[in-house]
Short mmCIF file of N, CA, C and O in Angstrom, two decimals:
data_model
loop_
_atom_site.label_atom_id
_atom_site.label_comp_id
_atom_site.label_asym_id
_atom_site.label_seq_id
_atom_site.Cartn_x
_atom_site.Cartn_y
_atom_site.Cartn_z
N MET A 1 -7.19 -3.00 -24.24
CA MET A 1 -7.23 -3.98 -23.16
C MET A 1 -6.39 -3.48 -21.99
O MET A 1 -5.25 -3.07 -22.16
N ILE A 2 -6.96 -3.52 -20.80
CA ILE A 2 -6.27 -3.08 -19.60
C ILE A 2 -5.56 -4.28 -18.98
O ILE A 2 -6.19 -5.30 -18.71
N PRO A 3 -4.23 -4.16 -18.76
CA PRO A 3 -3.51 -5.29 -18.15
C PRO A 3 -3.90 -5.45 -16.68
O PRO A 3 -4.13 -4.47 -15.98
N ASN A 4 -3.98 -6.68 -16.23
CA ASN A 4 -4.30 -6.97 -14.83
C ASN A 4 -3.02 -7.15 -14.03
O ASN A 4 -2.01 -7.61 -14.55
N THR A 5 -3.08 -6.80 -12.75
CA THR A 5 -1.96 -7.02 -11.85
C THR A 5 -1.83 -8.51 -11.58
O THR A 5 -2.83 -9.20 -11.39
N SER A 6 -0.61 -8.99 -11.56
CA SER A 6 -0.36 -10.39 -11.24
C SER A 6 -0.87 -10.69 -9.84
O SER A 6 -0.58 -9.97 -8.88
N SER A 7 -1.65 -11.75 -9.70
CA SER A 7 -2.21 -12.09 -8.39
C SER A 7 -1.09 -12.44 -7.40
O SER A 7 -1.20 -12.16 -6.21
N LYS A 8 0.00 -13.02 -7.88
CA LYS A 8 1.12 -13.36 -7.01
C LYS A 8 1.76 -12.09 -6.44
O LYS A 8 2.03 -12.00 -5.24
N LYS A 9 1.98 -11.10 -7.29
CA LYS A 9 2.55 -9.83 -6.82
C LYS A 9 1.59 -9.10 -5.90
O LYS A 9 2.01 -8.49 -4.91
N PHE A 10 0.31 -9.14 -6.21
CA PHE A 10 -0.70 -8.47 -5.40
C PHE A 10 -0.75 -9.06 -3.99
O PHE A 10 -0.75 -8.34 -2.99
N ARG A 11 -0.77 -10.39 -3.89
CA ARG A 11 -0.79 -11.06 -2.59
C ARG A 11 0.46 -10.72 -1.78
O ARG A 11 0.40 -10.49 -0.58
N GLN A 12 1.62 -10.68 -2.46
CA GLN A 12 2.87 -10.36 -1.76
C GLN A 12 2.85 -8.93 -1.22
O GLN A 12 3.27 -8.67 -0.10
N LYS A 13 2.32 -7.99 -2.00
CA LYS A 13 2.23 -6.60 -1.55
C LYS A 13 1.28 -6.48 -0.36
O LYS A 13 1.54 -5.71 0.56
N LEU A 14 0.19 -7.24 -0.36
CA LEU A 14 -0.73 -7.22 0.79
C LEU A 14 -0.03 -7.75 2.04
O LEU A 14 -0.19 -7.19 3.13
N LYS A 15 0.76 -8.81 1.90
CA LYS A 15 1.51 -9.34 3.03
C LYS A 15 2.53 -8.33 3.53
O LYS A 15 2.69 -8.13 4.74
N ASP A 16 3.23 -7.66 2.59
CA ASP A 16 4.21 -6.65 2.96
C ASP A 16 3.55 -5.49 3.70
O ASP A 16 4.09 -4.97 4.67
N MET A 17 2.36 -5.10 3.24
CA MET A 17 1.64 -4.00 3.88
C MET A 17 1.23 -4.39 5.30
O MET A 17 1.33 -3.59 6.23
N LYS A 18 0.80 -5.63 5.49
CA LYS A 18 0.41 -6.09 6.82
C LYS A 18 1.61 -6.07 7.77
O LYS A 18 1.50 -5.60 8.90
N VAL A 19 2.76 -6.53 7.29
CA VAL A 19 3.97 -6.52 8.11
C VAL A 19 4.34 -5.08 8.47
O VAL A 19 4.69 -4.78 9.62
N TRP A 20 4.26 -4.17 7.49
CA TRP A 20 4.60 -2.77 7.72
C TRP A 20 3.64 -2.15 8.75
O TRP A 20 4.07 -1.43 9.65
N LEU A 21 2.35 -2.45 8.62
CA LEU A 21 1.37 -1.91 9.58
C LEU A 21 1.64 -2.42 11.00
O LEU A 21 1.57 -1.65 11.96
N TYR A 22 1.94 -3.70 11.14
CA TYR A 22 2.24 -4.24 12.47
C TYR A 22 3.51 -3.63 13.04
O TYR A 22 3.59 -3.35 14.24
N ALA A 23 4.51 -3.38 12.19
CA ALA A 23 5.77 -2.80 12.66
C ALA A 23 5.60 -1.34 13.07
O ALA A 23 6.36 -0.83 13.89
N ASN A 24 4.60 -0.66 12.51
CA ASN A 24 4.42 0.76 12.78
C ASN A 24 3.15 1.07 13.58
O ASN A 24 2.74 2.22 13.67
N ARG A 25 2.56 0.07 14.20
CA ARG A 25 1.30 0.30 14.89
C ARG A 25 1.43 1.11 16.17
O ARG A 25 0.44 1.56 16.72
N ASP A 26 2.65 1.33 16.64
CA ASP A 26 2.83 2.15 17.83
C ASP A 26 2.92 3.64 17.52
O ASP A 26 3.00 4.46 18.43
N GLN A 27 2.89 4.00 16.23
CA GLN A 27 2.91 5.41 15.82
C GLN A 27 1.57 6.06 16.15
O GLN A 27 0.55 5.39 16.24
N LYS A 28 1.60 7.36 16.28
CA LYS A 28 0.34 8.08 16.46
C LYS A 28 -0.49 7.91 15.19
O LYS A 28 0.05 7.82 14.09
N LEU A 29 -1.81 7.85 15.36
CA LEU A 29 -2.69 7.56 14.24
C LEU A 29 -2.54 8.57 13.10
O LEU A 29 -2.49 8.20 11.93
N LYS A 30 -2.41 9.84 13.44
CA LYS A 30 -2.28 10.87 12.41
C LYS A 30 -1.01 10.65 11.57
O LYS A 30 -1.03 10.75 10.35
N LYS A 31 0.10 10.33 12.23
CA LYS A 31 1.36 10.07 11.53
C LYS A 31 1.26 8.79 10.70
O LYS A 31 1.71 8.75 9.55
N LEU A 32 0.67 7.75 11.28
CA LEU A 32 0.52 6.48 10.58
C LEU A 32 -0.32 6.64 9.31
O LEU A 32 0.03 6.13 8.25
N MET A 33 -1.43 7.39 9.41
CA MET A 33 -2.28 7.61 8.24
C MET A 33 -1.55 8.42 7.18
O MET A 33 -1.72 8.18 5.99
N GLY A 34 -0.73 9.37 7.60
CA GLY A 34 0.06 10.15 6.65
C GLY A 34 1.05 9.27 5.89
O GLY A 34 1.19 9.38 4.67
N MET A 35 1.73 8.38 6.62
CA MET A 35 2.69 7.48 5.99
C MET A 35 1.98 6.51 5.06
O MET A 35 2.45 6.22 3.95
N LEU A 36 0.83 6.00 5.49
CA LEU A 36 0.06 5.07 4.66
C LEU A 36 -0.42 5.77 3.39
O LEU A 36 -0.38 5.19 2.30
N ASN A 37 -0.85 7.01 3.52
CA ASN A 37 -1.29 7.78 2.37
C ASN A 37 -0.15 7.93 1.35
O ASN A 37 -0.37 7.79 0.14
N LEU A 38 1.07 8.20 1.83
CA LEU A 38 2.22 8.31 0.93
C LEU A 38 2.49 6.99 0.21
O LEU A 38 2.78 6.97 -0.99
N LYS A 39 2.41 5.88 0.95
CA LYS A 39 2.65 4.57 0.34
C LYS A 39 1.61 4.26 -0.74
O LYS A 39 1.95 3.80 -1.83
N LEU A 40 0.35 4.55 -0.44
CA LEU A 40 -0.72 4.27 -1.41
C LEU A 40 -0.63 5.21 -2.62
O LEU A 40 -0.86 4.77 -3.75
N THR A 41 -0.29 6.46 -2.40
CA THR A 41 -0.14 7.41 -3.50
C THR A 41 0.97 6.94 -4.43
O THR A 41 0.82 6.98 -5.66
N GLY A 42 2.07 6.49 -3.87
CA GLY A 42 3.17 5.97 -4.68
C GLY A 42 2.74 4.76 -5.50
O GLY A 42 3.08 4.61 -6.67
N HIS A 43 1.95 3.89 -4.88
CA HIS A 43 1.44 2.71 -5.58
C HIS A 43 0.54 3.13 -6.74
O HIS A 43 0.68 2.62 -7.85
N TYR A 44 -0.36 4.06 -6.49
CA TYR A 44 -1.28 4.52 -7.53
C TYR A 44 -0.51 5.17 -8.67
O TYR A 44 -0.82 4.96 -9.84
N ARG A 45 0.50 5.97 -8.35
CA ARG A 45 1.28 6.63 -9.40
C ARG A 45 2.09 5.62 -10.21
O ARG A 45 2.20 5.74 -11.43
N TYR A 46 2.66 4.62 -9.54
CA TYR A 46 3.46 3.62 -10.23
C TYR A 46 2.62 2.84 -11.23
O TYR A 46 3.03 2.57 -12.35
N TYR A 47 1.42 2.45 -10.82
CA TYR A 47 0.56 1.65 -11.69
C TYR A 47 -0.36 2.49 -12.55
O TYR A 47 -1.17 1.95 -13.30
N GLY A 48 -0.27 3.82 -12.45
CA GLY A 48 -1.05 4.70 -13.31
C GLY A 48 -2.54 4.65 -13.03
O GLY A 48 -3.35 4.80 -13.93
N VAL A 49 -2.90 4.46 -11.77
CA VAL A 49 -4.31 4.41 -11.40
C VAL A 49 -4.84 5.83 -11.27
O VAL A 49 -4.26 6.65 -10.57
N SER A 50 -5.92 6.12 -11.95
CA SER A 50 -6.55 7.43 -11.85
C SER A 50 -7.69 7.34 -10.85
O SER A 50 -8.55 6.46 -10.93
N LEU A 51 -7.69 8.25 -9.90
CA LEU A 51 -8.72 8.25 -8.86
C LEU A 51 -9.93 9.07 -9.27
O LEU A 51 -10.91 9.13 -8.56
N PHE A 52 -9.87 9.73 -10.40
CA PHE A 52 -10.98 10.60 -10.84
C PHE A 52 -11.60 10.11 -12.09
O PHE A 52 -11.11 9.49 -12.92
#
């Protein structure tokens, strides 16, 4: 059985991501995408999500 992410934690992370994106929206797009990629990679590694 695969455990599901708590909906409460998931909603909070989405809100945190929105705040972070608004705070960093003045960055150049290439830099912003690089930082976002690092954040998502960390999330995937923490939760053991396999992309393949």
